[in-house]
Amino acid sequence: MTLADVGGWEVEDEVRAAVARYEAALAADDLAELDALFAPGSTTLRADAGEVVVSHAAISDFRRGRGGAPARTVTALHVIVHTAGLATAVAETLRPDGTRGLQTQVWEQGAAGWQVRVAHVSSGAAPSAPAPSTRTAADAALERADPATWRVVGSPLVAPTSTGPLDGVSVAVKDLLDVAGHPVGAGNPVRLAQAEPSAAHAPVLAQLLAAGAHVRGIARTDELAYSLSGTNVHHGSPANPWGAGLVVGGSTNGPASAVARGTADLGLGTDTAGSIRVPASYCGLHGLRPTHGVLPLDGVLPLAPAFDTVGWLTRDAGLLHRVASALLPGSAPITSLVLATDLVALADPAVATALTAAAGDLAAVSGLSMTREDLLTPEEHERWFTAFRTVQGAQAWAAHGAWIQANPGVLGPGIAQRFADGSLVSPDALAEATAVLAAGRAALRARVGEGTAVLLPPASSTAPPVSAPAERKAVYRAATLRLTCLAGVGGLPSAVAPAALVDGLPVGLAALGAPGADSALTGLLAGWDRRLAPPA
């Protein structure tokens, strides 16, 4: 039988057209089109160097979990026709980083037209190519069952690169940090679809992997990390184990939920204005916002670089301290405590009462003396808070304004309004606010001396309900920001421990230290070893 006998030239043209459709759908991450181009049934197969996925349903789950494929160009396409309804296509591909690859597909024609029955992808190893992940059907099921928490999960998604003090620790990585081979979506599906896979891990993540930790998965965040509530209009609000319908707190919401519910040991995220400390308080977790600049921000999508930090969340104080010891330099121990009475007074009355008692317990357990005094005047506080929000908004717009303008309507209303406000900050207003912050930083660093831990609330209330009216959420946000902004103004480290229950919900106690006192603060909390267990 010859090529002409099976209408080979026509078949080849049809298969080439089908491959072109496939490549276009792959580039656009058009999941519906990709599903349609793969043959239905339990015998459809897709394989690469990392894994073999069998069945149309499993391939569909795999595709949804990876968040898009690396960009590539087909440089040559070879089609071999076997029968009138069966052909093999081999595509030679080239990625922007110079990596060459091959994609081999067996196409068969059915009632729905030409569809892929078998596919195999291979590529030359780029210098920074990550080790293959291990993904199981259970991982895909977890993604489907909990899409508000997880974007993609593996067993592990990324293996450790060495052994060390964090052996066996599973990490939920906020979708703001580079994970090699995966794009950064920053809580927005349009940005995820447009993003290229990261070429290398963010240095902080690389340090964790070198210490023996592994990545369980990439977890959700509020859009572009510009929120404290932990709700996302695209993915919903992750579950808070302390009660149905309660916010987790943001913007490190996915990692916080994963850690609080025990599906990860360590939540790696960021804190610009409280995005580690607020989820810690709402979920009964430990957390650390390090000294500004002590950890590199390479491979971390910025929000406001003047305040951005990489931080983490844990269920117990021991792990919080072990991570600090692995990532950060040592520091002199804490020798005295100060309860900031002016800041405690900003919390809800029941929270203030509970935290005052918890501060006393910390002093008793640690054997440290504790004084009670105001940290700043009301006038200073208001001036620094206003300057903080001005600079944060202006820098957020500088970081993301061009993308927002190029993609109108992609953000939820609350996040969109914050960026819109940031776009209106004039150069003169920014310069004035920057000068106010410089004075505020000097003043705070003078008042928070080496060896001193200032105790204050990390949030003004317990976790509010997701369904709270927008006006009420704005009140919560403003009250909490007045507390959390101070670490940003001063560039100071702040560690949080679960401190007490108020009406059955957790509240945290924050310890603010001098620059570089990070591991001293985590050591102080490790000695206290406070734990609160959510209801079964």
Coordinates of C-alpha atoms in Angstrom, one line a residue:
M1 CA 0.0 0.0 0.0
T2 CA 1.4 3.4 -1.0
L3 CA 1.0 6.9 0.5
A4 CA -1.4 7.7 -2.3
D5 CA -3.5 4.7 -1.4
V6 CA -4.4 6.2 2.0
G7 CA -4.7 9.8 0.8
G8 CA -1.4 10.4 2.5
W9 CA -0.9 14.0 1.3
E10 CA -4.3 15.1 2.6
V11 CA -3.7 13.2 5.9
E12 CA -0.3 14.9 6.3
D13 CA -1.9 18.3 5.8
E14 CA -4.6 17.6 8.3
V15 CA -2.2 16.4 10.9
R16 CA 0.1 19.4 10.4
A17 CA -3.0 21.6 10.9
A18 CA -3.9 19.7 14.1
V19 CA -0.3 20.1 15.4
A20 CA -0.6 23.8 14.7
R21 CA -3.8 23.9 16.7
Y22 CA -2.1 22.1 19.5
E23 CA 0.9 24.4 19.7
A24 CA -1.4 27.5 19.7
A25 CA -3.5 26.0 22.5
L26 CA -0.4 25.1 24.5
A27 CA 1.0 28.6 24.1
A28 CA -2.3 30.1 25.3
D29 CA -2.7 27.5 28.0
D30 CA -6.2 26.9 26.5
L31 CA -7.2 23.9 28.7
A32 CA -10.5 23.3 26.9
E33 CA -8.8 23.1 23.5
L34 CA -6.0 20.9 24.8
D35 CA -8.6 18.5 26.4
A36 CA -10.4 18.3 23.0
L37 CA -7.2 17.6 21.1
F38 CA -6.3 14.5 23.3
A39 CA -8.2 11.3 22.6
P40 CA -10.7 10.3 25.3
G41 CA -10.4 7.1 27.3
S42 CA -8.1 5.2 29.7
T43 CA -5.4 4.3 27.2
T44 CA -4.3 7.8 26.2
L45 CA -0.7 8.4 27.3
R46 CA 1.5 11.5 27.9
A47 CA 5.1 11.1 29.0
D48 CA 8.3 13.1 29.6
A49 CA 11.5 12.5 31.5
G50 CA 9.8 13.1 34.8
E51 CA 6.7 11.0 34.7
V52 CA 4.2 9.0 32.6
V53 CA 0.6 10.0 32.8
V54 CA -2.1 7.6 31.6
S55 CA -5.8 8.3 30.8
H56 CA -7.4 11.4 29.4
A57 CA -8.6 12.5 32.9
A58 CA -5.1 12.1 34.4
I59 CA -3.5 14.1 31.6
S60 CA -6.1 16.8 32.0
D61 CA -5.4 17.0 35.8
F62 CA -1.6 17.1 35.1
R63 CA -2.1 20.0 32.6
R64 CA -4.2 22.0 35.1
G65 CA -1.7 21.5 37.9
R66 CA 1.4 22.7 36.1
G67 CA 0.1 26.2 35.3
G68 CA 1.1 26.3 31.6
A69 CA 4.0 24.9 29.6
P70 CA 7.3 26.6 28.8
A71 CA 7.3 28.8 25.8
R72 CA 8.7 27.2 22.6
T73 CA 8.9 27.5 18.8
V74 CA 8.5 24.5 16.4
T75 CA 11.6 24.7 14.2
A76 CA 10.7 21.6 12.1
L77 CA 7.8 19.2 11.9
H78 CA 8.0 15.7 10.5
V79 CA 4.8 13.7 9.8
I80 CA 4.7 10.0 9.0
V81 CA 1.4 8.7 7.7
H82 CA 0.6 5.1 8.6
T83 CA -3.1 4.7 7.6
A84 CA -5.9 7.0 6.6
G85 CA -6.7 7.5 10.3
L86 CA -3.3 7.1 12.0
A87 CA -0.1 9.2 11.8
T88 CA 3.0 10.1 13.9
A89 CA 4.2 13.7 14.2
V90 CA 7.7 14.6 15.5
A91 CA 8.2 18.3 16.2
E92 CA 11.6 19.8 16.8
T93 CA 11.3 22.7 19.3
L94 CA 13.4 25.6 20.6
R95 CA 12.8 27.5 23.9
P96 CA 13.9 31.1 24.5
D97 CA 16.8 29.9 26.7
G98 CA 18.2 27.9 23.8
T99 CA 17.0 24.5 25.0
R100 CA 16.1 22.2 22.2
G101 CA 13.5 19.5 22.4
L102 CA 11.4 16.9 20.6
Q103 CA 7.7 16.2 20.8
T104 CA 6.5 12.9 19.4
Q105 CA 2.7 12.5 19.0
V106 CA 0.6 9.6 17.7
W107 CA -2.5 11.1 16.1
E108 CA -5.6 9.2 15.3
Q109 CA -8.7 10.2 13.5
G110 CA -12.1 9.6 15.1
A111 CA -15.6 11.1 15.2
A112 CA -14.2 14.3 16.8
G113 CA -11.4 14.6 14.2
W114 CA -7.7 14.2 14.7
Q115 CA -6.7 13.6 18.3
V116 CA -3.5 12.6 20.2
R117 CA -3.4 9.1 21.5
V118 CA 0.2 9.0 22.7
A119 CA 2.6 11.9 23.3
H120 CA 6.2 12.0 24.5
V121 CA 8.1 15.2 25.3
S122 CA 11.9 15.4 25.6
S123 CA 14.3 18.3 25.9
G124 CA 18.0 19.0 26.3
A125 CA 19.0 19.9 29.8
A126 CA 19.3 23.7 30.2
P127 CA 22.0 24.7 32.8
S128 CA 19.3 25.6 35.4
A129 CA 16.9 22.8 34.6
P130 CA 15.2 21.6 37.8
A131 CA 15.0 18.0 38.9
P132 CA 11.7 16.4 37.7
S133 CA 8.8 16.6 40.1
T134 CA 6.8 13.6 41.4
R135 CA 3.1 14.1 41.0
T136 CA 0.5 11.5 41.8
A137 CA -3.2 11.0 41.3
A138 CA -3.6 12.0 45.0
D139 CA -1.8 15.3 44.3
A140 CA -4.2 16.1 41.5
A141 CA -7.1 15.2 43.7
L142 CA -5.9 17.5 46.4
E143 CA -5.6 20.4 43.8
R144 CA -9.2 19.8 42.7
A145 CA -10.5 19.4 46.2
D146 CA -8.7 22.5 47.6
P147 CA -8.1 25.0 44.7
A148 CA -8.3 28.0 47.1
T149 CA -5.2 26.8 48.9
W150 CA -3.1 25.0 46.2
R151 CA -2.1 25.9 42.7
V152 CA 0.0 22.8 42.1
V153 CA 1.1 19.9 44.4
G154 CA 3.7 17.2 44.2
S155 CA 5.1 14.3 46.2
P156 CA 7.3 16.2 46.3
L157 CA 7.0 19.0 43.8
V158 CA 10.7 19.8 44.3
A159 CA 13.1 17.5 46.1
P160 CA 15.7 18.6 48.5
T161 CA 19.1 19.3 47.1
S162 CA 21.0 18.1 50.2
T163 CA 20.5 16.9 53.7
G164 CA 20.6 19.1 56.8
P165 CA 18.7 20.5 59.8
L166 CA 15.4 20.7 57.8
D167 CA 15.3 17.1 56.6
G168 CA 11.7 16.0 55.9
V169 CA 10.2 19.5 56.3
S170 CA 7.5 20.1 53.6
V171 CA 7.2 23.6 52.3
A172 CA 4.2 25.4 50.8
V173 CA 5.6 28.2 48.6
K174 CA 3.6 31.3 48.1
D175 CA 2.8 31.9 44.4
L176 CA 5.1 34.9 44.5
L177 CA 8.5 33.2 44.7
D178 CA 10.3 31.5 41.8
V179 CA 10.2 27.7 41.8
A180 CA 12.3 26.5 38.9
G181 CA 10.2 25.1 36.1
H182 CA 7.0 26.8 37.2
P183 CA 5.6 30.3 36.4
V184 CA 4.7 32.8 39.0
G185 CA 1.0 33.6 38.9
A186 CA 0.8 36.0 41.9
G187 CA -2.9 35.1 42.5
N188 CA -4.1 36.2 39.1
P189 CA -5.0 33.7 36.3
V190 CA -4.2 36.2 33.5
R191 CA -0.7 36.8 34.9
L192 CA -0.2 33.1 35.3
A193 CA -1.1 32.4 31.7
Q194 CA 1.3 35.1 30.5
A195 CA 4.2 34.1 32.8
E196 CA 7.2 32.1 31.6
P197 CA 8.4 29.2 33.9
S198 CA 11.1 30.4 36.3
A199 CA 14.6 29.4 35.3
A200 CA 15.9 28.9 38.9
H201 CA 14.6 28.9 42.4
A202 CA 14.5 32.0 44.5
P203 CA 17.7 32.0 46.6
V204 CA 15.8 31.7 49.9
L205 CA 14.0 28.6 48.6
A206 CA 17.3 27.2 47.3
Q207 CA 18.7 27.6 50.8
L208 CA 15.8 25.7 52.3
L209 CA 16.2 22.9 49.8
A210 CA 20.0 22.8 50.6
A211 CA 19.1 22.4 54.3
G212 CA 17.0 19.3 53.5
A213 CA 13.5 20.7 53.1
H214 CA 11.3 19.8 50.0
V215 CA 8.5 21.7 48.2
R216 CA 5.1 20.2 48.8
G217 CA 3.5 22.6 46.4
I218 CA 2.9 26.2 45.2
A219 CA 0.1 27.8 47.3
R220 CA -2.3 30.6 46.6
T221 CA -1.9 34.3 47.4
D222 CA -4.1 37.4 47.3
E223 CA -3.8 39.2 44.0
L224 CA -0.3 40.6 43.6
A225 CA 0.0 40.3 47.4
Y226 CA -1.9 43.5 48.0
S227 CA -4.3 42.4 50.7
L228 CA -4.5 41.4 54.3
S229 CA -7.7 39.4 54.2
G230 CA -6.6 36.2 52.3
T231 CA -9.6 36.3 50.0
N232 CA -9.2 36.1 46.2
V233 CA -11.9 36.8 43.7
H234 CA -10.5 34.1 41.3
H235 CA -9.8 31.3 43.7
G236 CA -11.8 32.0 46.8
S237 CA -10.7 32.0 50.4
P238 CA -8.6 29.1 51.8
A239 CA -10.1 27.3 54.8
N240 CA -9.3 28.4 58.3
P241 CA -9.4 25.4 60.6
W242 CA -10.6 27.5 63.5
G243 CA -14.0 27.9 61.9
A244 CA -16.0 27.7 58.7
G245 CA -16.2 31.0 56.9
L246 CA -13.4 32.7 58.7
V247 CA -10.7 34.5 56.7
V248 CA -7.1 33.1 56.9
G249 CA -5.4 36.4 56.5
G250 CA -3.3 37.5 53.6
S251 CA -1.5 37.8 51.4
T252 CA 0.3 34.6 52.4
N253 CA -3.1 32.9 52.6
G254 CA -2.5 29.6 50.8
P255 CA 0.7 28.7 52.8
A256 CA -1.0 29.7 56.0
S257 CA -4.0 27.5 55.4
A258 CA -1.8 24.6 54.4
V259 CA 0.3 24.8 57.5
A260 CA -2.6 25.4 59.8
R261 CA -4.4 22.3 58.5
G262 CA -1.3 20.2 58.4
T263 CA -0.8 19.7 54.7
A264 CA 2.6 21.4 54.9
D265 CA 5.1 22.0 57.7
L266 CA 6.4 25.4 56.6
G267 CA 4.7 28.2 54.7
L268 CA 7.2 30.3 52.8
G269 CA 5.8 33.7 51.9
T270 CA 6.3 37.4 52.0
D271 CA 5.5 40.2 54.4
T272 CA 5.3 43.8 53.2
A273 CA 2.6 45.2 55.6
G274 CA 1.7 42.1 57.7
S275 CA 1.2 39.3 55.2
I276 CA 3.0 36.8 57.5
R277 CA 2.0 38.2 60.9
V278 CA -1.7 38.6 60.2
P279 CA -2.2 35.0 59.0
A280 CA -0.2 33.8 62.0
S281 CA -2.5 35.6 64.4
Y282 CA -5.7 34.5 62.6
C283 CA -4.7 30.8 62.3
G284 CA -2.9 30.2 65.6
L285 CA 0.5 29.9 63.9
H286 CA 4.1 31.1 64.5
G287 CA 5.6 33.5 62.0
L288 CA 8.6 35.7 61.3
R289 CA 9.0 38.8 59.3
P290 CA 12.8 39.2 59.2
T291 CA 14.8 42.4 59.3
H292 CA 14.3 44.3 56.0
G293 CA 17.1 43.3 53.6
V294 CA 18.6 40.5 55.7
L295 CA 17.4 37.9 53.1
P296 CA 17.7 38.4 49.3
L297 CA 14.5 39.3 47.4
D298 CA 15.9 37.9 44.1
G299 CA 13.3 35.7 42.5
V300 CA 10.5 37.3 44.5
L301 CA 7.8 39.3 42.7
P302 CA 7.9 42.8 44.4
L303 CA 5.0 44.8 45.8
A304 CA 6.8 47.6 47.6
P305 CA 10.5 47.1 47.8
A306 CA 11.0 49.6 50.6
F307 CA 9.1 47.2 52.9
D308 CA 9.1 43.7 51.2
T309 CA 10.6 40.8 53.1
V310 CA 10.6 37.0 52.8
G311 CA 9.2 35.3 55.9
W312 CA 7.7 32.0 57.0
L313 CA 5.0 30.3 59.1
T314 CA 5.0 27.2 61.2
R315 CA 2.8 25.3 63.6
D316 CA 5.4 25.2 66.3
A317 CA 8.0 27.6 67.6
G318 CA 10.8 25.1 67.4
L319 CA 10.6 24.8 63.6
L320 CA 10.3 28.6 63.3
H321 CA 13.6 28.9 65.2
R322 CA 15.3 26.1 63.2
V323 CA 14.5 27.8 60.0
A324 CA 15.8 31.1 61.3
S325 CA 19.0 29.4 62.4
A326 CA 19.4 27.9 58.9
L327 CA 18.8 31.1 57.0
L328 CA 19.9 34.0 59.2
P329 CA 22.9 35.0 61.2
G330 CA 22.9 34.6 64.9
S331 CA 22.1 37.5 67.3
A332 CA 22.5 38.5 70.9
P333 CA 19.6 37.2 73.1
I334 CA 16.7 39.2 74.3
T335 CA 17.2 40.6 77.7
S336 CA 14.1 42.7 78.4
L337 CA 10.5 43.0 77.3
V338 CA 8.4 46.1 76.8
L339 CA 4.6 45.9 76.5
A340 CA 3.6 48.7 74.1
T341 CA 0.5 49.9 75.9
D342 CA -0.4 52.4 73.2
L343 CA -0.4 49.7 70.6
V344 CA -2.2 47.1 72.7
A345 CA -5.0 49.7 73.2
L346 CA -5.5 49.8 69.4
A347 CA -6.8 46.2 69.5
D348 CA -10.4 45.1 70.3
P349 CA -10.8 45.2 74.1
A350 CA -11.1 41.5 74.5
V351 CA -8.0 41.0 72.4
A352 CA -6.1 43.6 74.4
T353 CA -6.9 41.9 77.7
A354 CA -5.9 38.5 76.4
L355 CA -2.6 39.7 75.0
T356 CA -1.7 41.6 78.2
A357 CA -2.1 38.4 80.1
A358 CA -0.1 36.5 77.5
A359 CA 2.7 39.0 77.7
G360 CA 2.9 38.5 81.4
D361 CA 3.1 34.7 80.9
L362 CA 5.9 35.2 78.4
A363 CA 7.8 37.3 80.9
A364 CA 7.3 34.7 83.6
V365 CA 8.4 31.7 81.5
S366 CA 11.4 33.6 80.0
G367 CA 12.5 35.1 83.3
L368 CA 12.8 38.5 81.7
S369 CA 11.7 41.8 83.3
M370 CA 8.8 43.5 81.5
T371 CA 7.9 47.2 81.5
R372 CA 4.8 48.8 80.2
E373 CA 5.1 52.0 78.2
D374 CA 4.0 53.8 75.1
L375 CA 6.2 53.3 72.0
L376 CA 5.2 56.5 70.1
T377 CA 2.8 59.5 70.2
P378 CA -0.5 59.5 68.4
E379 CA 0.7 62.2 66.1
E380 CA 3.8 60.2 65.2
H381 CA 1.8 57.1 64.6
E382 CA -0.7 58.8 62.2
R383 CA 2.1 60.6 60.3
W384 CA 4.1 57.4 59.9
F385 CA 1.1 55.3 59.0
T386 CA 0.0 57.8 56.3
A387 CA 3.5 58.0 54.9
F388 CA 3.8 54.2 54.8
R389 CA 0.6 53.8 52.8
T390 CA 1.7 56.5 50.4
V391 CA 5.0 55.0 49.7
Q392 CA 3.6 51.4 49.5
G393 CA 0.9 52.5 47.0
A394 CA 3.4 54.4 44.8
Q395 CA 5.9 51.6 44.8
A396 CA 3.2 49.0 44.1
W397 CA 2.0 51.0 41.1
A398 CA 5.6 51.4 39.9
A399 CA 6.0 47.6 40.1
H400 CA 2.8 46.6 38.4
G401 CA 1.1 49.6 36.9
A402 CA 2.3 48.9 33.3
W403 CA 0.9 45.4 33.4
I404 CA -2.4 46.5 35.0
Q405 CA -2.8 49.1 32.2
A406 CA -2.0 46.5 29.5
N407 CA -4.6 44.1 31.0
P408 CA -7.6 46.2 32.1
G409 CA -10.2 44.6 34.3
V410 CA -8.1 41.7 35.5
L411 CA -8.0 42.6 39.2
G412 CA -10.7 42.3 41.9
P413 CA -12.3 45.6 42.9
G414 CA -10.5 46.1 46.2
I415 CA -7.1 45.3 44.8
A416 CA -7.8 47.4 41.7
Q417 CA -8.7 50.4 43.9
R418 CA -5.5 50.2 45.9
F419 CA -3.4 50.2 42.7
A420 CA -5.5 53.1 41.4
D421 CA -4.9 55.1 44.5
G422 CA -1.1 54.3 44.2
S423 CA -1.2 55.7 40.6
L424 CA -2.3 59.1 41.9
V425 CA 0.7 59.6 44.2
S426 CA 2.6 62.6 42.9
P427 CA 6.4 62.8 42.9
D428 CA 6.2 65.6 45.5
A429 CA 3.9 63.5 47.7
L430 CA 6.2 60.5 47.4
A431 CA 9.3 62.6 48.3
E432 CA 7.6 64.0 51.3
A433 CA 6.3 60.6 52.5
T434 CA 9.8 59.1 52.0
A435 CA 11.3 61.8 54.2
V436 CA 8.7 61.2 56.9
L437 CA 9.5 57.4 56.8
A438 CA 13.3 58.1 57.1
A439 CA 12.6 60.1 60.3
G440 CA 10.3 57.4 61.6
R441 CA 12.8 54.7 60.9
A442 CA 15.5 56.5 62.9
A443 CA 13.1 57.1 65.8
L444 CA 11.9 53.5 66.0
R445 CA 15.4 52.1 65.8
A446 CA 16.5 54.4 68.6
R447 CA 13.6 53.2 70.8
V448 CA 13.9 49.5 70.1
G449 CA 17.3 48.8 71.3
E450 CA 19.5 45.7 71.1
G451 CA 18.3 43.0 73.5
T452 CA 14.8 44.5 73.8
A453 CA 11.6 42.9 72.5
V454 CA 8.6 45.2 72.2
L455 CA 5.3 43.3 72.6
L456 CA 2.2 44.3 70.6
P457 CA -0.8 42.8 68.7
P458 CA 0.0 41.5 65.2
A459 CA -3.7 42.1 64.3
S460 CA -6.4 44.2 65.9
S461 CA -9.0 41.4 66.1
T462 CA -9.6 37.7 65.7
A463 CA -10.2 36.4 62.2
P464 CA -13.3 38.1 60.7
P465 CA -15.8 36.2 58.5
V466 CA -15.2 36.1 54.8
S467 CA -18.8 37.4 54.4
A468 CA -18.2 40.6 56.4
P469 CA -19.3 43.7 54.5
A470 CA -16.6 45.5 52.5
E471 CA -16.9 48.5 54.8
R472 CA -16.3 46.4 57.9
K473 CA -13.3 44.7 56.2
A474 CA -11.9 48.1 55.4
V475 CA -12.1 48.9 59.2
Y476 CA -10.3 45.7 60.1
R477 CA -7.6 46.4 57.5
A478 CA -7.0 50.0 58.6
A479 CA -6.8 49.1 62.3
T480 CA -4.4 46.2 61.7
L481 CA -2.2 48.1 59.3
R482 CA -1.7 50.7 62.0
L483 CA 0.0 47.9 64.0
T484 CA 1.8 46.0 61.3
C485 CA 3.2 49.1 59.5
L486 CA 5.6 49.8 62.3
A487 CA 7.9 46.9 61.4
G488 CA 8.0 48.2 57.9
V489 CA 8.6 51.8 58.9
G490 CA 11.6 50.7 61.1
G491 CA 12.8 47.8 58.8
L492 CA 12.6 45.8 62.0
P493 CA 12.1 42.0 62.6
S494 CA 8.9 40.8 64.1
A495 CA 8.0 37.3 65.3
V496 CA 4.5 36.1 66.2
A497 CA 3.4 33.3 68.5
P498 CA -0.2 32.1 69.2
A499 CA -1.0 33.7 72.5
A500 CA -4.6 33.2 73.6
L501 CA -8.1 32.3 72.6
V502 CA -10.7 35.1 72.4
D503 CA -14.3 33.7 72.0
G504 CA -12.7 30.4 70.9
L505 CA -10.5 32.0 68.2
P506 CA -6.8 32.5 68.3
V507 CA -4.9 35.8 68.6
G508 CA -1.2 36.2 68.3
L509 CA 1.4 38.2 70.3
A510 CA 4.1 39.9 68.2
A511 CA 7.6 40.6 69.4
L512 CA 9.4 43.5 67.6
G513 CA 13.1 43.6 67.8
A514 CA 16.2 45.7 66.8
P515 CA 17.7 45.2 63.4
G516 CA 19.3 41.8 63.2
A517 CA 17.5 40.4 66.3
D518 CA 15.6 37.9 64.2
S519 CA 17.0 34.6 65.6
A520 CA 16.9 36.2 69.1
L521 CA 13.1 36.7 68.7
T522 CA 12.5 33.2 67.4
G523 CA 14.6 31.8 70.2
L524 CA 12.5 33.7 72.7
L525 CA 9.3 32.2 71.3
A526 CA 10.9 28.8 71.2
G527 CA 11.5 29.0 74.9
W528 CA 7.9 30.0 75.5
D529 CA 6.7 27.2 73.1
R530 CA 3.1 28.4 73.0
R531 CA 0.7 26.2 71.1
L532 CA -3.0 26.4 70.3
A533 CA -4.8 23.5 68.7
P534 CA -7.8 24.2 66.4
P535 CA -11.0 22.3 67.1
A536 CA -11.2 18.8 65.6

